[in-house]
Amino acid sequence: NEVTPGEEGLLYISGPSVFLGYWNRPKENAAAFIKRDGRRWYNTGDVVREDHSEGFVYLGRRDRMVKRRGFRIELDDVQSGLYRHKGLREVAVIAVPDPDSSVKIIAYLSAHDPDKKPSIIELKTFCYQELPNYMSPDVFIFLDALPRTSTDKVNFPALKAAFLEGK
């Protein structure tokens, strides 16, 4: 459904420069494209708000994909890689704006044994072995437990807010 100016909504684009679709992936195509008024529209996954003076204001993504140094990174893939570390009990990965690389990847972690947390060097080495270099987190922060929502999901907005506030 269309939203009125000032409301948050997903950004859809259409036109001759929009790619034709994912090769041999009908499920992804069905999820990414819609037909409206005889035109084919692509769901970018970006959440925007239309502002009369600024145009479309980017607010974030509906999924957890970010773009850094020209690479698209699914933050859940970074989390999955970190979960393979035997010493980690919980992992949450967020991205925050960074002037040098467009985004900085932050990994919040809790260890199985709080007295035997992996070192930053150990985590960097592990990421080097498990993830492409561009997906490696820039910052590792240990917590006793990750914050949860009322439905017991990791509270990603709380983690991002805490990081941006310097807590």
mmCIF file of C-alpha atoms in Angstrom:
data_model
loop_
_atom_site.group_PDB
_atom_site.id
_atom_site.type_symbol
_atom_site.label_atom_id
_atom_site.label_comp_id
_atom_site.label_asym_id
_atom_site.label_seq_id
_atom_site.Cartn_x
_atom_site.Cartn_y
_atom_site.Cartn_z
ATOM 1 C CA ASN A 1 0.000 0.000 0.000
ATOM 2 C CA GLU A 2 1.121 3.522 -0.666
ATOM 3 C CA VAL A 3 1.961 5.723 2.299
ATOM 4 C CA THR A 4 1.428 9.443 2.582
ATOM 5 C CA PRO A 5 4.364 11.890 2.663
ATOM 6 C CA GLY A 6 5.946 11.869 6.113
ATOM 7 C CA GLU A 7 5.068 8.226 6.837
ATOM 8 C CA GLU A 8 7.647 5.428 6.854
ATOM 9 C CA GLY A 9 7.437 2.954 4.009
ATOM 10 C CA LEU A 10 9.414 0.574 1.835
ATOM 11 C CA LEU A 11 11.100 2.052 -1.223
ATOM 12 C CA TYR A 12 10.095 0.445 -4.521
ATOM 13 C CA ILE A 13 11.769 1.403 -7.796
ATOM 14 C CA SER A 14 10.875 0.828 -11.425
ATOM 15 C CA GLY A 15 12.327 1.647 -14.809
ATOM 16 C CA PRO A 16 14.635 0.380 -17.539
ATOM 17 C CA SER A 17 17.727 0.298 -15.287
ATOM 18 C CA VAL A 18 16.118 -2.054 -12.738
ATOM 19 C CA PHE A 19 17.455 -5.579 -13.170
ATOM 20 C CA LEU A 20 15.167 -8.270 -14.567
ATOM 21 C CA GLY A 21 15.309 -10.561 -11.553
ATOM 22 C CA TYR A 22 17.233 -13.318 -9.841
ATOM 23 C CA TRP A 23 18.355 -16.078 -12.205
ATOM 24 C CA ASN A 24 16.378 -19.305 -11.612
ATOM 25 C CA ARG A 25 15.109 -18.094 -8.210
ATOM 26 C CA PRO A 26 11.328 -17.726 -8.533
ATOM 27 C CA LYS A 27 10.707 -17.422 -4.772
ATOM 28 C CA GLU A 28 13.116 -14.490 -4.456
ATOM 29 C CA ASN A 29 11.593 -12.852 -7.532
ATOM 30 C CA ALA A 30 8.083 -13.221 -6.130
ATOM 31 C CA ALA A 31 9.211 -11.610 -2.863
ATOM 32 C CA ALA A 32 11.173 -8.790 -4.510
ATOM 33 C CA PHE A 33 8.877 -7.687 -7.341
ATOM 34 C CA ILE A 34 5.290 -6.505 -7.570
ATOM 35 C CA LYS A 35 3.132 -5.380 -10.502
ATOM 36 C CA ARG A 36 1.207 -2.153 -10.132
ATOM 37 C CA ASP A 37 -0.466 -0.018 -12.790
ATOM 38 C CA GLY A 38 1.103 -2.159 -15.515
ATOM 39 C CA ARG A 39 4.645 -1.588 -14.239
ATOM 40 C CA ARG A 40 7.057 -3.940 -12.503
ATOM 41 C CA TRP A 41 8.401 -2.584 -9.187
ATOM 42 C CA TYR A 42 11.416 -3.811 -7.200
ATOM 43 C CA ASN A 43 11.413 -3.783 -3.389
ATOM 44 C CA THR A 44 14.817 -2.346 -2.412
ATOM 45 C CA GLY A 45 14.393 -3.326 1.251
ATOM 46 C CA ASP A 46 15.122 0.286 2.225
ATOM 47 C CA VAL A 47 12.799 2.037 4.653
ATOM 48 C CA VAL A 48 12.296 5.693 3.725
ATOM 49 C CA ARG A 49 10.167 8.692 4.585
ATOM 50 C CA GLU A 50 9.248 11.302 1.996
ATOM 51 C CA ASP A 51 10.071 14.844 3.049
ATOM 52 C CA HIS A 52 8.900 17.783 0.925
ATOM 53 C CA SER A 53 12.201 19.663 1.244
ATOM 54 C CA GLU A 54 14.665 16.733 1.330
ATOM 55 C CA GLY A 55 13.012 14.153 -0.918
ATOM 56 C CA PHE A 56 13.307 10.575 0.313
ATOM 57 C CA VAL A 57 15.030 10.299 3.691
ATOM 58 C CA TYR A 58 16.727 6.945 4.271
ATOM 59 C CA LEU A 59 15.764 5.452 7.659
ATOM 60 C CA GLY A 60 17.313 1.977 7.456
ATOM 61 C CA ARG A 61 16.557 -1.442 6.064
ATOM 62 C CA ARG A 62 13.716 -3.838 6.641
ATOM 63 C CA ASP A 63 16.117 -6.750 6.420
ATOM 64 C CA ARG A 64 19.482 -6.696 8.114
ATOM 65 C CA MET A 65 21.613 -6.015 5.049
ATOM 66 C CA VAL A 66 24.204 -3.252 4.926
ATOM 67 C CA LYS A 67 26.612 -2.108 2.282
ATOM 68 C CA ARG A 68 30.237 -1.521 3.229
ATOM 69 C CA ARG A 69 33.151 -0.759 0.930
ATOM 70 C CA GLY A 70 31.038 -1.833 -2.043
ATOM 71 C CA PHE A 71 30.056 -5.193 -0.525
ATOM 72 C CA ARG A 72 26.547 -6.153 0.551
ATOM 73 C CA ILE A 73 26.649 -7.785 3.959
ATOM 74 C CA GLU A 74 23.814 -9.657 5.633
ATOM 75 C CA LEU A 75 24.387 -9.081 9.354
ATOM 76 C CA ASP A 76 22.774 -12.434 10.154
ATOM 77 C CA ASP A 77 25.563 -14.120 8.128
ATOM 78 C CA VAL A 78 28.147 -12.410 10.336
ATOM 79 C CA GLN A 79 26.231 -13.630 13.407
ATOM 80 C CA SER A 80 26.110 -17.173 12.047
ATOM 81 C CA GLY A 81 29.862 -17.127 11.536
ATOM 82 C CA LEU A 82 30.488 -15.926 15.082
ATOM 83 C CA TYR A 83 28.107 -18.525 16.530
ATOM 84 C CA ARG A 84 30.520 -21.197 15.260
ATOM 85 C CA HIS A 85 33.018 -20.068 17.907
ATOM 86 C CA LYS A 86 32.846 -22.633 20.710
ATOM 87 C CA GLY A 87 33.356 -20.062 23.470
ATOM 88 C CA LEU A 88 30.384 -17.863 22.562
ATOM 89 C CA ARG A 89 26.902 -18.392 24.019
ATOM 90 C CA GLU A 90 25.076 -15.420 22.454
ATOM 91 C CA VAL A 91 25.878 -13.198 19.489
ATOM 92 C CA ALA A 92 24.177 -10.083 18.118
ATOM 93 C CA VAL A 93 25.574 -8.012 15.270
ATOM 94 C CA ILE A 94 24.550 -4.448 14.468
ATOM 95 C CA ALA A 95 25.773 -1.796 12.061
ATOM 96 C CA VAL A 96 26.218 1.894 12.812
ATOM 97 C CA PRO A 97 27.132 4.767 10.483
ATOM 98 C CA ASP A 98 30.851 5.347 9.966
ATOM 99 C CA PRO A 99 32.365 8.176 7.917
ATOM 100 C CA ASP A 100 35.328 6.067 6.715
ATOM 101 C CA SER A 101 33.631 2.859 5.563
ATOM 102 C CA SER A 102 29.940 3.932 5.484
ATOM 103 C CA VAL A 103 29.107 1.434 8.249
ATOM 104 C CA LYS A 104 30.891 -0.040 11.224
ATOM 105 C CA ILE A 105 29.990 -3.598 12.237
ATOM 106 C CA ILE A 106 29.634 -4.138 15.986
ATOM 107 C CA ALA A 107 29.451 -7.624 17.524
ATOM 108 C CA TYR A 108 27.856 -7.990 20.954
ATOM 109 C CA LEU A 109 28.833 -11.265 22.584
ATOM 110 C CA SER A 110 28.319 -13.266 25.728
ATOM 111 C CA ALA A 111 30.634 -16.125 26.612
ATOM 112 C CA HIS A 112 29.737 -19.572 27.886
ATOM 113 C CA ASP A 113 32.242 -18.986 30.671
ATOM 114 C CA PRO A 114 32.519 -15.285 31.613
ATOM 115 C CA ASP A 115 35.945 -15.966 33.172
ATOM 116 C CA LYS A 116 37.293 -17.373 29.878
ATOM 117 C CA LYS A 117 36.130 -14.854 27.271
ATOM 118 C CA PRO A 118 37.941 -15.117 23.944
ATOM 119 C CA SER A 119 40.445 -12.304 23.401
ATOM 120 C CA ILE A 120 40.008 -9.736 20.642
ATOM 121 C CA ILE A 121 42.994 -11.263 18.829
ATOM 122 C CA GLU A 122 41.401 -14.714 19.067
ATOM 123 C CA LEU A 123 38.095 -13.347 17.739
ATOM 124 C CA LYS A 124 39.789 -11.473 14.867
ATOM 125 C CA THR A 125 41.747 -14.622 13.937
ATOM 126 C CA PHE A 126 38.564 -16.707 14.118
ATOM 127 C CA CYS A 127 36.702 -14.228 11.875
ATOM 128 C CA TYR A 128 39.606 -14.243 9.418
ATOM 129 C CA GLN A 129 39.201 -18.046 9.126
ATOM 130 C CA GLU A 130 35.378 -18.113 9.068
ATOM 131 C CA LEU A 131 34.284 -14.953 7.231
ATOM 132 C CA PRO A 132 35.350 -12.884 4.252
ATOM 133 C CA ASN A 133 37.529 -9.995 5.443
ATOM 134 C CA TYR A 134 34.941 -7.333 4.590
ATOM 135 C CA MET A 135 32.408 -9.042 6.913
ATOM 136 C CA SER A 136 34.629 -9.098 10.005
ATOM 137 C CA PRO A 137 33.290 -6.966 12.871
ATOM 138 C CA ASP A 138 35.164 -3.780 13.689
ATOM 139 C CA VAL A 139 34.272 -3.832 17.385
ATOM 140 C CA PHE A 140 33.642 -6.698 19.824
ATOM 141 C CA ILE A 141 31.731 -5.939 23.022
ATOM 142 C CA PHE A 142 31.136 -8.525 25.744
ATOM 143 C CA LEU A 143 27.992 -8.440 27.881
ATOM 144 C CA ASP A 144 26.868 -10.864 30.576
ATOM 145 C CA ALA A 145 23.652 -11.340 28.573
ATOM 146 C CA LEU A 146 22.158 -9.675 25.521
ATOM 147 C CA PRO A 147 19.135 -7.416 26.055
ATOM 148 C CA ARG A 148 15.811 -9.008 25.169
ATOM 149 C CA THR A 149 12.410 -7.768 24.071
ATOM 150 C CA SER A 150 9.177 -8.806 25.779
ATOM 151 C CA THR A 151 8.980 -11.704 23.283
ATOM 152 C CA ASP A 152 12.505 -12.866 24.254
ATOM 153 C CA LYS A 153 14.150 -11.760 20.992
ATOM 154 C CA VAL A 154 17.452 -9.894 20.968
ATOM 155 C CA ASN A 155 16.716 -6.182 21.297
ATOM 156 C CA PHE A 156 18.776 -4.843 18.378
ATOM 157 C CA PRO A 157 17.458 -1.246 18.679
ATOM 158 C CA ALA A 158 18.572 -1.154 22.343
ATOM 159 C CA LEU A 159 22.058 -2.363 21.387
ATOM 160 C CA LYS A 160 22.353 0.227 18.632
ATOM 161 C CA ALA A 161 21.099 3.026 20.882
ATOM 162 C CA ALA A 162 23.528 2.014 23.647
ATOM 163 C CA PHE A 163 26.458 1.973 21.233
ATOM 164 C CA LEU A 164 25.577 5.347 19.719
ATOM 165 C CA GLU A 165 25.221 6.836 23.214
ATOM 166 C CA GLY A 166 28.641 5.445 24.144
ATOM 167 C CA LYS A 167 27.364 3.046 26.798
#
